[in-house]
Amino acid sequence: MIYRYRFGRPFPTEAVMRDIPVSQGEPVYGSFEPGQGFSFKVRMDARDAIYGLGENVRGINKRGFEYISDASDDPFHYETTRSLYGAHNFILVSGERSVGLFFDQPARMTFDLGYSKQDTIHIYSESGNLDVYMIEAECEEKVVREFRQLIGRSYIPPRFAFGYGQSRWGYKTPEDFREVVREHRQAHVPLDMVYMDIDYMDHFKDFTVDPVNFPDFPAFVKEMKEQHIQLVPIIDAGVKIEPGYDVYEEGVEQGFFCTYEDDSCFTACVWPGYTHFPDILNPLARAWFGSYYKRLTDAGIEGFWNDMCEPAIFFTPEELKKTRAAMKESLDLDEPVSQPQRIADLVRSMSNNHADYRRMFHHVNGERICHEDVHNLFGYGMTRAAGEAFERDEPEKRRLMFSRSSYIGAHRYGGIWMGDNMSWWSHLRMNLAMLPSLNMCGFLYTGADLAGFGADTTRDLALRWLALGVFTPLMRNHSCNGTRRQEFYRFEGTDDFRTVIRVRYQLLPYLYSTFVKAALEDRMMFKPLAFDYPGDPIARECEDQLMLGDECMITPVVQQNAFGRVVYLPEEMMLVMLGGDGTKASRILPAGHHYIEVELNEVPLFVRPGKCIPLAEPGEYVDDIDAEDLTLVGYVGSTYELFWDDGYGKNYEKETNFRIMKM
Ligand code: GLC
């Protein structure tokens, strides 16, 4: 059952797809508190768990901390960071009752989940304009399903997007890309995508290609495709201010950029220098910005990643002026030590400053709207711009699209990656925990920068992270300029990397099928153990294992110098050890705790009783996989329903796409 409560005059976020009648009076759960803005409180029982909140720090059970929905560019996030790149205002309280709560409002919002008072959930915002949805159902999974039906079907990418991708900020020339492909092919390490970070552009101008490095870009795209490689370019939020650059000139002329209060274009410095932001909430401006993707799809490109769309701001002329004045003042002092932190703080606070978001305006259906009130929608708008354009240009074809920033609703148009992370074991654990939380919020196509984006990775972290990445729909190795190189061929013992990455391709029919079925049925691909074993107190606390589809449980190794790990089996299961030297046969383990050894080139997978999964011959790229030649592993007598279509069309329901396989 879904209830909706309305406050003030909410901005139409279009996160929700169904029109639920507005309920009046007391809510069915908790209470709305009188006062300024918005405030909701509900008491929890001592053992209630809280799930959801999509992209966020900490574990799967979110209880005991305070989170703030406020899309932020923050690569150095820790346990105490309150906001990440996305803002996903859905939580699920699980105890005697299972209740889902969605707070549909795009301004900053605080989720105090037993942080100030251990038995109280307090959710509040300065903005008093929102819709609140309350969902009651008999179990966690059903709450999620009802919520997902409310927000609409999750995005499904083309099948090549389930292959392995190599990325690094710094690839610039055709030779850089060719080298990546050559190394993979020579070593028989499967590869489907190479990502193009900002250096492919002409001076970081969106929808341009560096004419010196790529004098014939379509020919280069073709050359890569002949080797079964898709190039996936990045598109940034900021449009460079440069007379003569048509995107800039058209945007100014048509009034399609965000403005200041006086309607002149809002200016912010990002990678290209000073830029304007497309007014992505204005449907006309969105269609205009989206229309430029065609420049690259016409050259043969079939996928993109949208970046810097919180939108991230390095500084604005206003904040720069303030900081420079303070620096000058400090230089004039003999001993500028009275406020030692002042300059450093000012410099730091120049980026992503809310004072700038308050200066920035959108123009939607004749109304001027302050960006601060709709901040969390920018990334969603950009994904939507691309998604809507793809639909217009080629309605029958799926394209790859994923974004850094997002809000619920964006899940219908694209996926997300988990933003800039670090080569830290704690971020590997965070990657794992985010998977079910994101699935609850509709984001199925997701994954983290494998091996870590910032900081120097290590060989073992890279291998362990890839072994988790084997299961995540987006499997991409990406790293920051200036950090230790982390393509597989930069390490000693590259055989281990080949072995792990090939596991992904063995599992590809199963993962693709599980993904598409989850999208079509509004279900999760990854679930906390608690959802499948609600009566099991140990399963409820298990935060480093996940259920995958209806058939499996995954148990990645997330600790350095560990030769294996302790796993918890809520019931008897079959351990299938993938990778390795192929000699470790599958074996059945009884319910309970076990220590299993896991070599750096092994990927453990547990199959549930009465289930089986298909395995393929790995192949060098996705189209090389023969879905007619699959082997089932699991319990004798079980069946698996495989989804396998043409890989890019949208006729999912076609009968021949489904096949029952018997073990
Ligand atoms: C941002 C992105 C990162 C990219 C970099 C340069 O930090 O999150 O993935 O490599 O910008 O474009």
XYZ file of C-alpha atoms and ligand atoms in Angstrom:
675
model
C 0.000 0.000 0.000
C 1.375 3.437 -0.929
C 0.390 6.692 0.777
C 1.354 10.139 -0.350
C 1.510 13.326 1.730
C 2.021 16.684 0.133
C 3.675 19.765 1.650
C 3.844 23.236 0.107
C 4.418 23.432 -3.631
C 6.860 20.698 -4.620
C 9.046 21.054 -7.694
C 7.982 18.406 -10.267
C 11.052 16.174 -10.082
C 9.349 13.464 -12.128
C 11.019 10.845 -9.983
C 7.667 9.107 -9.551
C 5.770 7.665 -12.504
C 2.396 6.901 -10.926
C -0.155 9.361 -9.674
C -0.905 8.412 -6.069
C -3.820 10.346 -4.506
C -2.767 12.678 -1.680
C -3.730 11.455 1.822
C -4.824 13.941 4.439
C -4.358 13.939 8.201
C -2.006 11.910 10.367
C 0.497 9.738 8.467
C 0.247 5.959 8.708
C 3.768 5.915 10.160
C 5.604 8.409 12.401
C 4.617 12.056 12.613
C 5.165 15.292 10.736
C 6.392 17.956 13.131
C 5.060 21.510 12.981
C 7.463 24.416 12.354
C 9.591 25.924 9.604
C 10.577 23.785 6.647
C 9.899 20.076 6.917
C 10.387 17.630 9.744
C 9.425 13.983 10.155
C 10.063 11.775 13.171
C 9.483 8.152 13.984
C 10.554 5.989 16.930
C 12.480 2.812 16.268
C 12.646 -0.418 18.180
C 16.078 -1.340 19.463
C 16.649 -3.908 16.725
C 15.122 -2.150 13.726
C 17.441 -1.871 10.761
C 17.432 0.917 8.170
C 18.298 0.246 4.530
C 18.494 2.452 1.455
C 19.926 5.930 0.792
C 21.579 4.699 -2.413
C 25.053 6.110 -2.838
C 26.426 6.743 0.613
C 29.202 5.881 3.034
C 29.078 3.197 5.756
C 27.419 -0.174 5.713
C 24.251 -1.761 4.396
C 22.344 -1.072 7.624
C 22.426 2.728 7.730
C 21.251 3.098 11.325
C 23.299 5.153 13.794
C 24.601 7.976 11.624
C 23.482 11.182 9.948
C 23.467 11.479 6.150
C 22.764 14.579 4.078
C 21.317 14.470 0.573
C 23.387 17.154 -1.094
C 25.119 16.076 -4.319
C 28.832 16.715 -3.639
C 32.094 16.164 -5.455
C 34.161 14.597 -2.685
C 36.775 12.007 -3.708
C 38.286 11.903 -0.201
C 35.238 10.481 1.494
C 35.476 8.640 4.779
C 33.118 7.020 7.228
C 32.129 10.427 8.560
C 31.383 12.022 5.183
C 27.719 12.948 5.036
C 27.143 13.539 1.315
C 28.382 11.863 -1.843
C 27.775 12.421 -5.557
C 24.157 11.269 -5.673
C 21.097 12.078 -3.548
C 18.726 9.159 -3.092
C 16.049 9.939 -0.534
C 14.625 6.465 -0.041
C 14.913 4.497 3.207
C 13.412 1.228 4.320
C 12.807 0.657 8.020
C 12.816 -3.018 8.805
C 11.569 -4.451 12.077
C 8.119 -5.541 13.219
C 6.866 -3.678 10.174
C 8.606 -3.045 6.866
C 8.046 0.528 5.771
C 9.546 2.393 2.842
C 9.820 6.194 2.896
C 10.595 8.362 -0.102
C 11.073 12.103 0.361
C 10.720 13.585 -3.087
C 12.417 16.940 -2.838
C 15.606 18.017 -4.557
C 17.060 20.478 -2.021
C 19.397 19.534 0.815
C 17.824 17.070 3.241
C 19.110 15.519 6.457
C 18.557 11.892 7.453
C 19.334 11.547 11.145
C 18.950 7.810 11.562
C 19.387 7.315 15.279
C 22.404 9.635 15.420
C 21.114 12.408 17.696
C 18.749 10.097 19.548
C 19.427 6.427 19.215
C 15.783 5.391 19.065
C 14.612 8.124 16.677
C 14.667 8.686 12.956
C 14.531 12.403 12.210
C 14.364 13.562 8.609
C 14.269 17.261 7.941
C 14.945 20.023 5.442
C 14.797 23.792 5.238
C 12.595 23.409 2.205
C 8.984 22.732 3.050
C 7.985 21.788 -0.488
C 7.844 18.051 -1.047
C 5.883 14.865 -1.502
C 6.396 12.081 1.010
C 5.564 8.522 -0.023
C 5.053 5.792 2.572
C 5.011 2.203 1.440
C 3.820 -0.668 3.575
C 4.251 -4.291 2.573
C 4.776 -7.606 4.322
C 8.525 -7.872 3.745
C 11.512 -5.800 2.688
C 11.637 -7.168 -0.826
C 7.989 -6.315 -1.443
C 8.471 -2.761 -0.161
C 11.342 -2.315 -2.603
C 9.316 -3.774 -5.428
C 6.401 -1.421 -4.782
C 8.779 1.508 -4.624
C 10.464 0.484 -7.847
C 7.083 0.125 -9.576
C 6.328 3.647 -8.386
C 9.492 5.132 -9.890
C 9.477 3.182 -13.155
C 11.600 0.621 -14.931
C 15.359 0.796 -14.504
C 17.597 1.572 -17.444
C 18.969 -1.376 -19.416
C 22.244 -0.767 -21.303
C 23.350 -2.611 -24.435
C 25.014 -5.948 -23.794
C 28.536 -4.784 -24.622
C 28.302 -2.603 -21.491
C 28.536 -5.806 -19.421
C 32.023 -6.418 -20.724
C 35.225 -5.211 -19.109
C 36.327 -1.616 -19.612
C 39.707 0.053 -19.201
C 39.947 3.732 -18.380
C 42.473 6.243 -17.132
C 42.453 9.981 -16.929
C 45.416 10.767 -19.177
C 44.829 8.685 -22.351
C 45.202 11.328 -25.027
C 46.462 10.125 -28.390
C 45.202 7.297 -30.620
C 48.366 5.424 -29.692
C 47.399 5.550 -25.983
C 44.113 3.820 -26.813
C 45.687 1.403 -29.273
C 48.220 0.340 -26.675
C 45.478 -0.547 -24.191
C 43.674 -2.675 -26.780
C 46.861 -4.308 -28.030
C 47.997 -5.296 -24.546
C 44.651 -6.868 -23.734
C 44.311 -8.735 -27.003
C 47.908 -9.986 -26.985
C 47.525 -11.342 -23.482
C 44.005 -12.671 -24.161
C 42.537 -10.553 -21.417
C 38.947 -9.840 -22.484
C 38.068 -6.209 -23.168
C 35.011 -4.464 -24.638
C 35.391 -0.775 -23.837
C 38.094 1.838 -23.564
C 36.972 5.071 -21.962
C 37.919 8.475 -23.247
C 38.478 10.947 -20.423
C 38.568 14.732 -20.991
C 41.800 14.734 -23.009
C 40.091 13.471 -26.194
C 38.310 16.823 -26.476
C 39.488 20.002 -28.104
C 40.435 22.099 -25.072
C 37.848 20.307 -22.922
C 34.972 21.566 -25.050
C 31.941 19.266 -24.864
C 30.997 17.467 -28.088
C 34.316 18.283 -29.774
C 37.256 16.017 -30.535
C 40.884 17.158 -30.559
C 41.497 17.792 -34.275
C 45.257 17.265 -33.994
C 45.119 13.863 -32.312
C 41.984 12.682 -34.105
C 41.915 14.247 -37.578
C 39.481 11.503 -38.682
C 37.604 10.491 -35.566
C 34.977 8.256 -37.302
C 37.821 6.284 -38.867
C 39.407 5.798 -35.452
C 36.091 4.701 -33.912
C 35.761 2.231 -36.795
C 39.299 0.944 -36.305
C 38.482 0.229 -32.662
C 35.161 -1.398 -33.524
C 36.900 -3.716 -35.936
C 38.693 -5.002 -32.859
C 35.355 -5.232 -31.012
C 36.136 -2.230 -28.844
C 33.668 0.526 -28.043
C 35.165 3.916 -27.249
C 33.169 5.600 -24.484
C 33.766 9.367 -24.260
C 33.104 11.591 -21.246
C 30.782 14.618 -21.382
C 31.148 17.308 -18.717
C 28.511 19.664 -17.340
C 30.342 22.948 -18.009
C 30.309 24.403 -21.527
C 33.495 26.385 -22.191
C 33.067 30.112 -22.731
C 34.775 30.672 -26.047
C 33.540 32.932 -28.836
C 33.203 30.889 -32.012
C 32.426 27.633 -30.169
C 28.932 26.852 -31.405
C 27.594 25.118 -28.273
C 28.542 28.160 -26.222
C 27.200 30.644 -28.759
C 23.902 28.856 -29.332
C 23.347 28.408 -25.605
C 23.839 32.111 -24.968
C 21.684 33.124 -27.889
C 18.790 30.862 -26.978
C 18.937 31.516 -23.247
C 19.723 27.854 -22.529
C 22.306 28.398 -19.776
C 21.714 28.809 -16.047
C 21.765 32.444 -15.028
C 22.331 34.844 -12.177
C 19.292 36.579 -10.724
C 19.617 39.332 -13.371
C 19.335 36.718 -16.147
C 22.947 37.029 -17.347
C 24.747 33.681 -17.724
C 26.089 32.113 -14.526
C 29.838 31.517 -14.755
C 31.919 28.869 -13.000
C 35.421 27.499 -13.485
C 35.752 23.768 -14.170
C 38.225 21.785 -16.389
C 37.895 24.033 -19.493
C 38.332 27.244 -17.463
C 35.297 29.488 -17.212
C 32.089 27.788 -18.337
C 28.308 28.103 -18.345
C 26.031 25.285 -17.221
C 23.182 24.099 -19.473
C 19.806 24.823 -17.865
C 19.112 21.130 -17.756
C 15.788 21.429 -15.888
C 14.276 23.485 -18.684
C 12.841 20.912 -21.143
C 13.830 23.010 -24.165
C 17.394 23.512 -22.977
C 17.590 19.825 -22.083
C 16.528 18.813 -25.592
C 19.039 21.296 -27.011
C 21.958 19.969 -24.919
C 20.913 16.368 -25.664
C 20.897 17.012 -29.401
C 24.708 17.406 -29.413
C 25.360 13.785 -28.431
C 24.458 13.036 -32.050
C 27.724 14.601 -33.135
C 29.514 11.692 -31.510
C 26.956 8.976 -32.239
C 27.179 9.995 -35.896
C 30.885 9.224 -35.633
C 30.019 5.701 -34.438
C 30.053 6.219 -30.648
C 27.493 4.084 -28.748
C 28.088 5.032 -25.134
C 28.946 7.971 -22.861
C 29.673 8.881 -19.260
C 28.400 12.208 -17.932
C 30.621 13.898 -15.386
C 30.975 16.912 -13.065
C 27.188 17.146 -12.926
C 26.585 17.881 -9.225
C 27.451 20.383 -10.757
C 31.018 20.521 -9.462
C 32.524 24.017 -9.349
C 36.237 24.693 -8.788
C 35.551 28.374 -8.178
C 33.463 31.266 -9.452
C 34.634 34.826 -10.153
C 32.792 35.947 -6.993
C 34.436 33.469 -4.619
C 37.824 33.987 -6.274
C 37.560 37.723 -5.727
C 36.747 37.196 -2.058
C 39.705 34.873 -1.574
C 42.153 37.133 -3.416
C 41.097 40.124 -1.327
C 41.659 38.113 1.849
C 45.081 36.968 0.602
C 46.120 40.535 -0.199
C 44.979 41.682 3.199
C 46.978 38.943 4.799
C 50.119 39.786 2.760
C 49.955 43.338 4.085
C 50.057 42.135 7.648
C 53.517 41.818 9.214
C 52.689 38.614 10.997
C 49.698 36.930 9.350
C 49.459 34.353 12.103
C 46.477 35.569 14.048
C 44.136 33.433 11.915
C 46.451 30.715 10.624
C 43.718 28.662 8.978
C 41.845 31.501 7.324
C 43.462 31.520 3.881
C 43.613 27.741 3.633
C 39.941 27.522 4.580
C 38.981 30.204 2.096
C 40.825 28.476 -0.728
C 39.235 25.155 0.154
C 35.749 26.603 0.406
C 35.945 28.124 -3.077
C 34.912 24.814 -4.628
C 31.379 23.472 -4.538
C 30.295 26.369 -2.365
C 26.601 26.708 -1.629
C 26.895 30.493 -1.911
C 27.397 29.849 -5.637
C 24.445 27.501 -5.842
C 22.349 30.293 -4.318
C 23.529 32.684 -7.061
C 22.580 30.289 -9.844
C 19.092 30.093 -11.412
C 17.071 27.822 -13.679
C 14.191 28.878 -15.881
C 11.485 26.256 -15.971
C 8.105 26.815 -17.595
C 8.263 30.566 -17.157
C 9.464 30.452 -13.543
C 12.897 31.405 -12.217
C 14.075 28.766 -9.741
C 17.086 29.091 -7.481
C 19.538 26.246 -8.032
C 19.896 25.760 -4.275
C 16.252 24.583 -4.155
C 16.730 21.968 -6.877
C 20.450 21.237 -6.508
C 20.174 17.447 -6.431
C 18.473 17.304 -9.826
C 21.327 18.496 -12.019
C 22.925 15.094 -12.705
C 19.484 13.558 -13.275
C 18.729 16.316 -15.804
C 21.939 15.658 -17.674
C 21.387 11.898 -17.838
C 17.861 12.613 -18.988
C 19.081 15.002 -21.681
C 21.156 12.181 -23.141
C 18.526 9.477 -22.598
C 15.758 11.500 -24.212
C 17.989 12.385 -27.147
C 18.917 8.733 -27.736
C 15.251 7.821 -27.661
C 14.467 10.533 -30.219
C 17.364 9.672 -32.521
C 17.142 5.904 -32.539
C 14.167 4.671 -30.492
C 14.876 0.993 -31.147
C 18.454 0.991 -29.932
C 19.911 0.928 -26.416
C 22.937 3.092 -25.715
C 25.375 3.086 -22.835
C 24.923 6.042 -20.504
C 26.063 6.493 -16.943
C 26.580 9.498 -14.785
C 28.390 10.659 -11.684
C 25.612 12.633 -9.978
C 22.027 11.406 -9.788
C 18.635 11.592 -8.124
C 15.954 8.904 -8.164
C 14.307 9.153 -11.598
C 17.663 9.211 -13.380
C 17.646 5.411 -12.999
C 15.203 5.253 -15.939
C 17.658 6.952 -18.308
C 21.068 5.663 -17.284
C 23.304 4.085 -14.701
C 25.820 5.660 -12.344
C 29.327 4.926 -11.289
C 30.092 5.504 -7.643
C 32.158 8.625 -8.275
C 35.778 9.260 -7.428
C 36.980 6.800 -4.823
C 40.426 5.994 -3.499
C 42.640 2.923 -3.721
C 41.687 1.997 -0.175
C 40.417 -1.317 1.162
C 37.709 0.632 2.989
C 36.434 1.902 -0.357
C 36.300 -1.642 -1.698
C 34.059 -2.504 1.269
C 31.973 0.618 0.615
C 31.570 -0.435 -3.019
C 30.095 -3.738 -1.856
C 27.692 -2.115 0.609
C 26.425 0.408 -1.925
C 25.256 -2.242 -4.375
C 22.019 -3.277 -2.610
C 21.377 0.283 -1.414
C 21.545 1.562 -4.989
C 19.420 -1.298 -6.302
C 16.671 -0.328 -3.862
C 16.677 3.151 -5.386
C 16.389 1.823 -8.951
C 20.052 2.033 -9.963
C 20.957 -1.376 -11.335
C 23.674 -0.438 -13.812
C 26.413 0.578 -11.428
C 29.939 -0.121 -10.277
C 32.923 1.628 -8.724
C 36.283 2.646 -10.187
C 37.944 -0.744 -9.763
C 41.343 -0.737 -8.054
C 40.513 2.807 -6.918
C 40.577 6.189 -8.679
C 42.752 8.339 -6.417
C 45.959 7.263 -4.603
C 48.305 4.420 -5.523
C 46.789 0.998 -5.734
C 48.510 -2.279 -4.930
C 48.515 -5.492 -6.894
C 46.471 -7.357 -4.322
C 43.905 -4.562 -3.940
C 43.496 -4.437 -7.713
C 42.933 -8.201 -7.920
C 40.539 -8.354 -4.979
C 38.606 -5.355 -6.307
C 38.383 -6.883 -9.777
C 37.069 -10.054 -8.139
C 34.149 -7.996 -6.802
C 33.903 -6.097 -10.093
C 33.378 -9.443 -11.832
C 29.817 -9.247 -10.476
C 29.004 -5.529 -10.827
C 27.120 -4.628 -14.023
C 29.606 -1.825 -14.721
C 33.085 -3.372 -14.572
C 35.584 -0.598 -15.196
C 39.182 -0.095 -14.101
C 39.619 3.701 -13.840
C 42.290 5.839 -12.221
C 43.412 9.408 -11.766
C 46.189 11.142 -13.607
C 49.361 11.043 -11.532
C 48.581 7.893 -9.576
C 50.277 4.519 -10.026
C 49.280 2.988 -13.359
C 46.818 0.146 -12.857
C 46.131 -1.428 -16.253
C 46.552 -5.188 -15.730
C 49.782 -5.221 -17.771
C 51.534 -2.807 -15.398
C 51.747 -5.477 -12.709
C 53.858 -8.587 -12.278
C 52.064 -11.916 -12.695
C 49.535 -10.745 -15.266
C 48.128 -14.292 -15.578
C 46.217 -13.731 -12.374
C 44.490 -10.697 -13.883
C 43.563 -12.656 -16.989
C 42.120 -15.419 -14.853
C 39.944 -13.050 -12.802
C 38.694 -10.964 -15.736
C 37.843 -14.109 -17.698
C 35.561 -15.157 -14.847
C 33.428 -12.138 -15.720
C 32.984 -13.436 -19.253
C 32.220 -16.954 -18.033
C 29.474 -15.461 -15.893
C 28.292 -12.963 -18.479
C 25.161 -14.809 -19.671
C 24.128 -15.310 -16.049
C 24.848 -11.709 -14.994
C 23.221 -10.172 -18.059
C 20.177 -12.379 -17.680
C 19.903 -11.640 -13.950
C 20.253 -7.929 -14.597
C 17.605 -7.718 -17.313
C 15.153 -9.871 -15.356
C 15.674 -7.645 -12.284
C 14.963 -4.547 -14.403
C 11.874 -6.060 -16.049
C 10.455 -7.279 -12.743
C 11.403 -4.194 -10.662
C 13.590 -6.340 -8.438
C 17.058 -6.027 -6.958
C 20.057 -7.732 -8.484
C 21.977 -7.581 -5.182
C 20.173 -8.020 -1.870
C 21.337 -7.932 1.722
C 21.257 -11.444 3.242
C 18.649 -10.079 5.666
C 16.087 -9.843 2.861
C 16.276 -13.542 2.024
C 16.805 -14.875 5.547
C 14.786 -12.490 7.751
C 14.566 -14.890 10.693
C 18.326 -15.443 10.862
C 20.016 -12.975 13.244
C 23.501 -13.644 11.847
C 22.350 -13.110 8.258
C 20.779 -9.805 9.323
C 24.186 -8.559 10.450
C 26.163 -9.825 7.501
C 27.591 -6.757 5.750
C 30.322 -8.219 3.543
C 28.353 -10.827 1.642
C 25.456 -10.251 -0.780
C 22.726 -12.292 -2.384
C 22.977 -12.184 -6.168
C 19.763 -12.840 -8.116
C 17.693 -15.734 -6.805
C 20.498 -18.217 -7.174
C 23.720 -17.062 -5.594
C 25.604 -15.485 -2.732
C 28.877 -13.604 -3.225
C 31.609 -13.370 -0.599
C 34.493 -11.193 -1.830
C 37.752 -10.920 0.084
C 38.000 -7.308 1.243
C 41.045 -7.394 3.508
C 44.713 -7.037 2.663
C 47.063 -9.975 3.270
C 44.160 -12.357 3.735
C 44.506 -15.768 2.102
C 40.812 -16.348 2.474
C 37.916 -15.320 4.635
C 35.225 -16.471 7.002
C 31.885 -16.837 5.260
C 28.484 -17.330 6.785
C 26.024 -19.705 5.139
C 22.428 -19.227 6.294
C 21.658 -22.594 4.697
C 23.597 -25.317 2.948
C 25.114 -24.034 -0.297
C 27.423 -25.174 -3.083
C 30.758 -23.366 -3.246
C 31.848 -22.904 -6.854
C 35.409 -21.611 -6.979
C 35.830 -19.770 -10.268
C 39.186 -18.768 -11.716
C 42.295 -20.176 -10.069
C 43.961 -23.054 -11.844
C 40.597 -24.677 -12.476
C 41.304 -27.610 -10.179
C 39.161 -26.609 -7.218
C 35.958 -28.507 -7.787
C 32.673 -27.277 -6.445
C 31.672 -28.645 -3.066
C 28.659 -28.476 -0.812
C 29.096 -26.812 2.559
C 26.587 -27.080 5.410
C 24.926 -24.023 6.964
C 27.098 -22.094 9.434
C 30.494 -20.394 9.505
C 33.396 -21.605 7.405
C 36.855 -20.343 6.614
C 37.467 -20.651 2.872
C 40.808 -20.118 1.194
C 40.682 -17.743 -1.764
C 43.791 -17.207 -3.884
C 44.317 -13.797 -5.480
C 43.166 -15.223 -8.820
C 40.052 -16.936 -7.490
C 36.451 -15.783 -7.295
C 34.227 -17.667 -4.864
C 30.530 -18.025 -5.609
C 27.913 -19.883 -3.597
C 24.911 -21.473 -5.317
C 21.745 -21.902 -3.256
C 20.089 -25.324 -2.834
C 17.840 -26.278 -5.715
C 19.438 -23.698 -8.018
C 21.927 -23.672 -10.851
C 23.582 -21.045 -13.048
C 24.970 -21.111 -16.574
C 28.674 -20.646 -17.330
C 30.059 -19.758 -20.757
C 33.400 -20.221 -22.449
C 34.955 -16.821 -21.654
C 35.782 -15.316 -25.082
C 37.779 -12.150 -25.779
C 34.794 -9.780 -25.906
C 31.068 -9.968 -25.262
C 30.053 -10.809 -28.835
C 32.528 -13.662 -28.768
C 30.452 -15.481 -26.145
C 28.390 -18.370 -27.446
C 25.149 -18.444 -25.476
C 24.236 -21.749 -27.116
C 27.230 -23.395 -25.519
C 26.626 -23.031 -21.792
C 27.371 -25.370 -18.922
C 25.192 -25.402 -15.839
C 26.698 -25.612 -12.365
C 24.683 -26.144 -9.233
C 22.222 -28.658 -7.898
C 21.151 -31.627 -10.010
C 17.509 -31.431 -11.097
C 17.354 -27.626 -10.915
C 16.451 -25.247 -13.749
C 17.519 -21.759 -14.796
C 15.598 -19.308 -16.953
C 18.051 -17.539 -19.222
C 17.334 -14.177 -20.824
C 19.380 -13.666 -23.971
C 18.300 -11.230 -26.691
C 20.071 -9.436 -29.533
C 21.877 -7.263 -26.976
C 20.812 -3.819 -28.121
C 17.082 -3.825 -29.013
C 14.192 -3.012 -26.708
C 11.830 -5.873 -27.460
C 12.607 -7.520 -24.116
C 9.383 -9.442 -23.672
C 9.780 -11.419 -26.893
C 9.230 -15.096 -26.088
C 12.385 -16.343 -27.800
C 14.475 -14.186 -25.458
C 13.706 -16.594 -22.600
C 14.977 -20.123 -22.399
C 14.599 -22.687 -19.614
C 17.758 -24.695 -18.991
C 17.705 -27.943 -17.005
C 20.559 -29.385 -14.989
C 36.364 13.697 -12.371
C 35.775 12.324 -12.661
C 36.884 11.369 -13.016
C 37.668 11.918 -14.207
C 38.171 13.331 -13.929
C 38.772 13.975 -15.151
O 37.140 13.683 -11.242
O 35.032 11.856 -11.584
O 36.379 10.103 -13.288
O 38.740 11.083 -14.488
O 37.107 14.153 -13.483
O 37.825 14.090 -16.155
